[in-house]
Amino acid sequence: FRLVGPKIYTETDHCIKSGDVNKDALEVIFRLKSAGHTAYLVGGGVRDLLLKKQPKDFDISTSARPEQIKELFGRRCLLIGQRFRLAHVRMGNHVLEVSTFRAGDADSSSLIVRDNRWGTPEEDVLRRDFTMNALFYDPTTHTILDYVGGYQDIHDRLLRSIGDPHLRFKQDPVRMIRLLKFRARFNFHVDAKCEHAMHTCQEEILKSAPARVLEEVFKMLESGYSANFFLLLSKSNFLEILFPCFHHFFCGKDKNIAFSYLNAIDEIHHKYDMVLDRAELLAGLVFPILEQELIALTEHRQMTLSYGDIVHLSHSLLRGITTSSFAHFPKKIVAITHYILTTQYRLTPQSGKPRFASRFSSPQDFRLALNFLNIRSQVNPELQEIYLSWKKAHHSS
Ligand code: ATP
Ligand code: MG
């Protein structure tokens, strides 16, 4: 990948206004600069501002080494990460990620296990994943520095990897999942070479760190674009490789039911601008499967199942999902998901009336179960009334 720049876009060229950038991020950049370091806003924050979307976070890239960042910000700064060392700087209740410019090896095809070799701003850009994520914004001059053509790509709505995508996906297969994430969120075209590399490098994903894959999946479930993302995951075979149980459901005869829950989760996100608990999100994936299995079993046995049967079924379903998936869901999340799932059958029993005066063990977990009934009532409006009754009963208890 040849360096051509940087190409500089001034205030008159781009749409970013100084007021758009978070004040805490500005303060961190100004403090780094006044200590003699170079510092820019980088990555998703710059990309989102150019797309006129509210950035989720503002990441900062600097010439200061982690120890120097620590020295400058003292107790506000926490150095984290082994594979990728970086600083978390706390400003009020806001945490900013500050990372030192680093030099990757853009042409190597081996898996990156550590990425802590310091470098220049140019080198730092070249080790990033996609051109649209590799722009620097300098708030002191209000300019954008573009070494890789990312500005034009954002304008053309093109997702393009930095360097040869085959190598870049082999170095870090999580980038393939990130490509699907950006595609789901922004609906950009994917560069043909990237598209091709996604097919040929697919199995490489099994070499990546499962926790990183899971983190990207949860971030997408939290993003308001989860239905789009799961559609892309299933079409590109990643769902089958990573989560065979979900693939079975999302590609089978009940796929519309599966997607209706993700649509409800996305709608809630857009409507209330809130992030759901991860156990609720997992419940959103598992509940429709549990429901279908219950229907099948009830038909088979010609009788309604007892609450104990449902508890047992939820347990074995979650165990099956956990053991067959590439990335294992944390035990704590699975335990709360199990509670949310089984509590649904107390909130809306299969037979008889709900017992509004019932006692539930943990108020926090109960609140999650009740929230989940709200998600169900988005999918199935007939449940709206009972959801409101439970909410009222819960409020007055
Ligand atoms: P989001 O809006 O989801 O936070 P993001 O692009 O900011 O999207 P982050 O995970 O916050 O994603 O990463 C910040 C930046 O770090 C990215 O914009 C990209 O430049 C770089 N980056 C992140 N992950 C990788 C990776 N696997 N390989 C190369 N660069 C990466
Ligand atoms: Mg980010």
XYZ file of C-alpha atoms and ligand atoms in Angstrom:
429
model
C 0.000 0.000 0.000
C 1.740 3.167 -1.153
C 1.713 6.225 0.983
C 0.446 9.170 -0.948
C 0.138 11.806 1.620
C -0.965 12.923 3.805
C -3.660 14.625 1.891
C -4.901 17.491 4.004
C -8.512 18.543 4.220
C -9.075 21.920 5.809
C -12.056 23.376 7.608
C -13.533 24.604 4.338
C -13.374 21.098 2.805
C -14.966 18.947 5.494
C -18.128 19.082 7.581
C -16.623 18.657 11.069
C -17.224 21.656 13.329
C -15.057 22.145 16.408
C -18.179 21.979 18.578
C -18.840 18.429 17.295
C -15.850 17.026 19.125
C -16.304 15.952 22.696
C -14.823 18.488 25.140
C -13.037 15.853 27.224
C -11.346 14.466 24.112
C -10.271 17.985 23.159
C -8.828 18.577 26.594
C -6.814 15.349 26.491
C -5.446 16.266 23.045
C -4.547 19.808 24.152
C -2.771 18.546 27.245
C -0.758 16.029 25.258
C 0.168 18.743 22.771
C 1.165 21.267 25.376
C 3.523 18.627 26.803
C 5.228 18.532 23.400
C 3.602 15.404 21.932
C 1.666 14.976 18.715
C -1.966 13.971 19.272
C -4.938 13.468 17.000
C -8.463 12.258 17.131
C -8.592 9.019 15.146
C -10.681 6.097 13.988
C -14.423 5.686 14.519
C -14.904 9.162 15.998
C -13.597 10.961 12.893
C -15.421 8.554 10.575
C -18.756 9.031 12.364
C -18.442 12.836 12.399
C -17.824 12.797 8.640
C -20.897 10.592 8.230
C -22.838 13.035 10.422
C -23.502 10.331 12.999
C -23.076 10.661 16.722
C -19.752 8.935 17.551
C -19.879 6.278 20.276
C -16.433 7.185 21.491
C -13.538 9.474 20.660
C -10.221 7.659 20.393
C -6.957 9.514 20.517
C -3.653 8.597 18.922
C -0.439 10.161 20.149
C 3.351 10.115 19.970
C 3.434 9.910 23.783
C 4.418 6.483 25.149
C 2.080 4.806 27.646
C 4.376 5.751 30.554
C 4.420 9.380 29.402
C 0.616 9.426 29.194
C 0.515 8.013 32.712
C 2.925 10.655 33.920
C 0.848 13.416 32.395
C -2.571 12.300 33.639
C -1.545 10.584 36.872
C -4.390 8.907 38.729
C -6.807 9.641 35.934
C -4.856 7.284 33.699
C -4.951 3.501 33.712
C -2.620 1.537 31.449
C -4.327 -1.582 30.140
C -3.904 -4.448 27.664
C -1.167 -6.949 26.880
C -1.717 -7.635 23.210
C -2.451 -3.972 22.618
C -1.201 -1.644 25.358
C -3.133 1.546 25.694
C -4.134 4.196 28.197
C -7.596 4.842 29.557
C -7.859 8.461 30.633
C -10.796 9.314 32.847
C -12.338 12.765 32.492
C -15.340 13.139 34.773
C -17.372 9.997 34.135
C -16.052 9.644 30.608
C -13.171 7.281 29.727
C -11.073 8.064 26.650
C -8.818 5.571 24.895
C -5.413 7.025 24.210
C -3.039 4.858 22.189
C 0.533 5.428 21.144
C 1.320 5.544 17.398
C 2.493 2.072 16.517
C 4.182 0.369 13.591
C 2.569 -2.844 12.429
C 4.002 -5.141 9.769
C 1.484 -4.525 7.017
C 2.992 -7.124 4.646
C 3.299 -10.073 6.989
C 0.788 -12.898 6.703
C 1.223 -14.243 10.213
C -1.277 -13.788 12.985
C -0.652 -10.709 15.102
C -0.251 -11.763 18.716
C 1.157 -8.488 20.017
C 0.946 -5.023 18.567
C 3.103 -2.809 20.752
C 5.927 -1.574 18.500
C 5.870 2.218 18.546
C 5.962 4.103 15.271
C 5.175 7.282 13.378
C 1.696 8.643 12.559
C 2.027 7.219 9.019
C 2.915 3.776 10.326
C 0.068 3.962 12.788
C -2.400 4.551 9.988
C -1.062 1.665 7.917
C -1.683 -0.915 10.634
C -5.365 0.053 10.939
C -8.126 -2.018 9.363
C -10.141 0.009 6.827
C -9.411 3.287 5.060
C -12.444 4.980 6.595
C -11.061 4.200 10.073
C -7.641 5.660 9.377
C -8.175 9.407 9.344
C -6.556 11.783 11.814
C -8.322 14.944 12.904
C -6.226 17.719 14.351
C -8.488 19.934 16.453
C -5.906 22.714 16.736
C -5.791 23.320 12.972
C -9.226 21.805 12.232
C -7.662 19.672 9.527
C -8.043 16.056 8.523
C -4.898 14.123 7.616
C -5.496 11.309 5.175
C -2.685 8.909 4.255
C -4.814 6.184 2.679
C -7.641 7.786 0.678
C -10.174 7.207 3.459
C -11.810 10.612 3.042
C -12.741 9.912 -0.567
C -13.840 6.351 0.335
C -16.232 7.713 2.964
C -17.562 10.106 0.368
C -17.973 7.220 -2.118
C -19.371 4.958 0.615
C -16.715 2.342 -0.009
C -15.352 -0.149 2.518
C -11.761 -0.879 1.602
C -9.015 -2.515 3.620
C -5.654 -0.854 4.066
C -3.222 -3.035 2.132
C -3.836 -6.482 0.657
C -7.046 -7.774 2.291
C -5.836 -11.422 2.184
C -2.844 -10.520 4.297
C -4.773 -8.175 6.521
C -7.461 -10.783 7.289
C -4.819 -13.442 7.937
C -2.975 -11.128 10.302
C -6.139 -10.491 12.231
C -9.254 -12.454 11.196
C -11.489 -10.366 13.505
C -11.209 -7.699 10.792
C -13.617 -9.801 8.692
C -16.249 -9.569 11.421
C -15.517 -5.851 11.677
C -16.099 -5.512 7.954
C -19.563 -7.039 8.354
C -20.205 -4.764 11.312
C -19.423 -1.603 9.344
C -21.374 -2.880 6.384
C -24.400 -3.568 8.595
C -24.144 -0.139 10.165
C -23.371 2.047 7.175
C -24.497 -0.014 4.212
C -21.291 0.809 2.290
C -20.198 -1.075 -0.835
C -17.401 -3.511 -0.209
C -14.327 -3.295 -2.391
C -14.145 -6.359 -4.715
C -10.755 -7.535 -3.407
C -12.052 -7.394 0.159
C -15.154 -9.330 -0.811
C -13.028 -12.038 -2.414
C -10.657 -12.223 0.553
C -13.634 -12.659 2.884
C -14.445 -15.936 1.110
C -10.943 -17.298 0.931
C -9.958 -16.343 4.498
C -13.208 -17.341 6.172
C -11.901 -20.342 8.126
C -9.074 -18.199 9.518
C -11.602 -16.744 11.929
C -11.129 -19.891 14.033
C -7.578 -18.735 14.776
C -8.710 -15.514 16.377
C -9.255 -14.877 20.070
C -12.866 -15.964 20.804
C -13.373 -13.177 23.353
C -12.653 -10.538 20.686
C -15.161 -12.087 18.287
C -17.764 -12.234 21.032
C -17.108 -8.600 21.941
C -17.788 -7.506 18.339
C -20.983 -9.597 18.263
C -22.248 -8.076 21.525
C -21.322 -4.592 20.345
C -23.468 -5.194 17.277
C -26.376 -6.534 19.322
C -26.130 -3.266 21.256
C -25.828 -1.082 18.151
C -29.353 -0.879 16.773
C -28.235 -2.740 13.613
C -28.238 -6.295 14.914
C -30.754 -7.689 12.430
C -28.664 -6.406 9.511
C -25.519 -7.781 11.082
C -26.971 -11.256 11.679
C -28.270 -11.315 8.131
C -24.756 -10.610 6.835
C -23.238 -13.141 9.268
C -25.623 -15.823 8.077
C -25.219 -15.044 4.364
C -21.443 -15.116 4.597
C -21.289 -18.435 6.508
C -19.659 -16.887 9.562
C -22.727 -17.681 11.629
C -22.373 -21.368 10.781
C -18.675 -21.374 11.617
C -19.006 -19.417 14.855
C -22.462 -20.215 16.240
C -23.869 -23.347 14.579
C -26.984 -23.388 16.802
C -27.940 -19.866 15.783
C -27.145 -20.630 12.154
C -29.539 -23.549 12.259
C -32.307 -21.260 13.459
C -31.500 -18.093 11.482
C -31.286 -20.026 8.221
C -34.104 -22.493 8.856
C -37.872 -22.328 8.474
C -38.247 -20.113 11.552
C -35.804 -17.460 10.433
C -38.475 -14.759 10.318
C -39.217 -15.316 13.992
C -35.521 -15.120 14.823
C -35.147 -11.829 12.956
C -38.304 -10.364 14.466
C -36.657 -10.446 17.908
C -33.543 -8.715 16.600
C -35.717 -6.116 14.893
C -37.495 -5.490 18.203
C -34.146 -5.096 19.985
C -32.987 -2.649 17.288
C -36.227 -0.673 17.494
C -35.953 -0.328 21.263
C -32.410 0.928 20.810
C -33.435 3.580 18.295
C -36.577 4.578 20.171
C -35.127 4.962 23.668
C -31.431 5.350 22.814
C -30.633 2.729 25.422
C -28.257 -0.191 25.537
C -29.849 -3.422 26.710
C -28.169 -5.716 29.184
C -26.100 -8.446 27.513
C -28.153 -11.194 29.194
C -31.294 -9.696 27.627
C -29.568 -9.589 24.242
C -28.589 -13.243 24.533
C -32.154 -14.003 25.606
C -33.289 -12.266 22.397
C -31.336 -14.838 20.404
C -32.328 -17.857 22.475
C -35.957 -17.220 23.467
C -37.466 -17.781 19.999
C -35.511 -21.053 19.719
C -36.806 -22.147 23.119
C -40.351 -21.256 22.081
C -40.136 -23.311 18.900
C -38.683 -26.283 20.777
C -41.483 -26.041 23.330
C -44.111 -26.027 20.601
C -42.521 -29.049 18.957
C -42.295 -30.941 22.259
C -45.853 -30.062 23.270
C -47.131 -31.340 19.933
C -45.084 -34.467 20.289
C -46.270 -35.218 23.835
C -49.798 -33.942 23.254
C -49.736 -32.101 26.593
C -48.466 -28.817 28.005
C -45.092 -28.972 29.628
C -44.592 -28.233 33.292
C -42.539 -25.277 34.529
C -39.889 -27.815 35.605
C -39.728 -29.179 32.036
C -39.243 -25.639 30.738
C -36.409 -24.988 33.199
C -34.772 -28.196 32.069
C -35.202 -27.350 28.387
C -33.799 -23.829 28.797
C -30.838 -25.267 30.641
C -29.979 -27.836 28.015
C -30.548 -25.390 25.169
C -28.130 -22.869 26.699
C -25.621 -25.639 27.366
C -25.871 -26.804 23.755
C -25.326 -23.278 22.462
C -22.390 -22.689 24.776
C -20.591 -25.914 23.956
C -21.076 -25.714 20.191
C -20.110 -22.050 19.777
C -16.613 -20.871 18.912
C -16.836 -18.065 21.433
C -18.209 -19.114 24.797
C -20.673 -16.776 26.446
C -19.541 -15.814 29.958
C -21.076 -18.062 32.643
C -22.599 -15.143 34.523
C -24.418 -13.874 31.434
C -25.670 -17.389 30.648
C -27.009 -17.799 34.210
C -28.960 -14.519 34.024
C -30.210 -15.386 30.539
C -31.510 -18.683 31.915
C -33.366 -16.737 34.610
C -34.819 -14.297 32.056
C -35.966 -17.142 29.806
C -37.584 -19.277 32.478
C -39.193 -16.287 34.212
C -41.069 -15.562 30.971
C -43.128 -18.683 31.686
C -44.078 -17.308 35.085
C -44.932 -13.888 33.667
C -46.986 -15.418 30.872
C -47.759 -19.003 31.971
C -48.647 -21.513 29.296
C -51.834 -22.321 31.153
C -53.704 -20.567 33.947
C -53.419 -16.931 35.003
C -50.233 -15.111 35.943
C -49.775 -14.655 39.693
C -48.997 -10.984 40.067
C -48.358 -11.360 43.786
C -45.583 -13.940 43.247
C -42.208 -13.389 44.886
C -39.171 -13.221 42.655
C -35.677 -13.740 44.008
C -33.491 -10.922 42.701
C -35.089 -7.525 41.939
C -32.354 -6.690 39.412
C -32.754 -9.913 37.476
C -36.521 -9.603 37.700
C -36.295 -6.155 36.110
C -34.365 -7.725 33.209
C -36.995 -10.454 32.838
C -39.717 -7.821 32.822
C -37.826 -5.765 30.226
C -37.619 -8.870 28.150
C -41.383 -9.244 28.306
C -41.467 -5.752 26.822
C -39.283 -6.941 23.919
C -41.646 -9.884 23.432
C -44.583 -7.509 23.406
C -42.949 -5.574 20.557
C -42.822 -8.812 18.590
C -46.248 -9.892 19.719
C -48.496 -6.880 20.550
C -51.028 -9.156 22.264
C -48.613 -9.262 25.187
C -48.686 -5.487 25.680
C -51.521 -5.618 28.174
C -49.986 -8.266 30.373
C -46.646 -6.466 30.252
C -48.284 -3.290 31.555
C -50.075 -5.225 34.305
C -46.797 -6.742 35.460
C -45.118 -3.379 35.348
C -47.847 -1.914 37.518
C -47.783 -4.831 39.972
C -43.998 -4.619 40.184
C -44.072 -0.875 40.745
C -46.510 -1.065 43.622
C -44.705 -3.958 45.374
P -17.011 1.629 16.820
O -17.846 2.756 16.361
O -17.740 0.303 16.806
O -16.293 1.871 18.106
P -14.403 1.847 15.695
O -13.916 1.904 14.287
O -14.171 3.048 16.540
O -15.931 1.471 15.656
P -12.912 0.435 17.681
O -12.948 -1.029 18.019
O -13.342 1.433 18.685
O -13.770 0.578 16.348
O -11.430 0.730 17.186
C -10.905 2.050 17.044
C -9.976 2.124 15.833
O -8.875 1.216 15.991
C -10.625 1.717 14.514
O -11.321 2.793 13.926
C -9.432 1.261 13.703
O -8.723 2.366 13.162
C -8.543 0.607 14.749
N -8.809 -0.846 14.862
C -9.701 -1.449 15.668
N -9.669 -2.777 15.523
C -8.707 -3.031 14.608
C -8.184 -4.219 14.032
N -8.651 -5.421 14.369
N -7.185 -4.088 13.116
C -6.707 -2.865 12.776
N -7.169 -1.728 13.269
C -8.157 -1.785 14.179
Mg -14.588 3.209 18.593
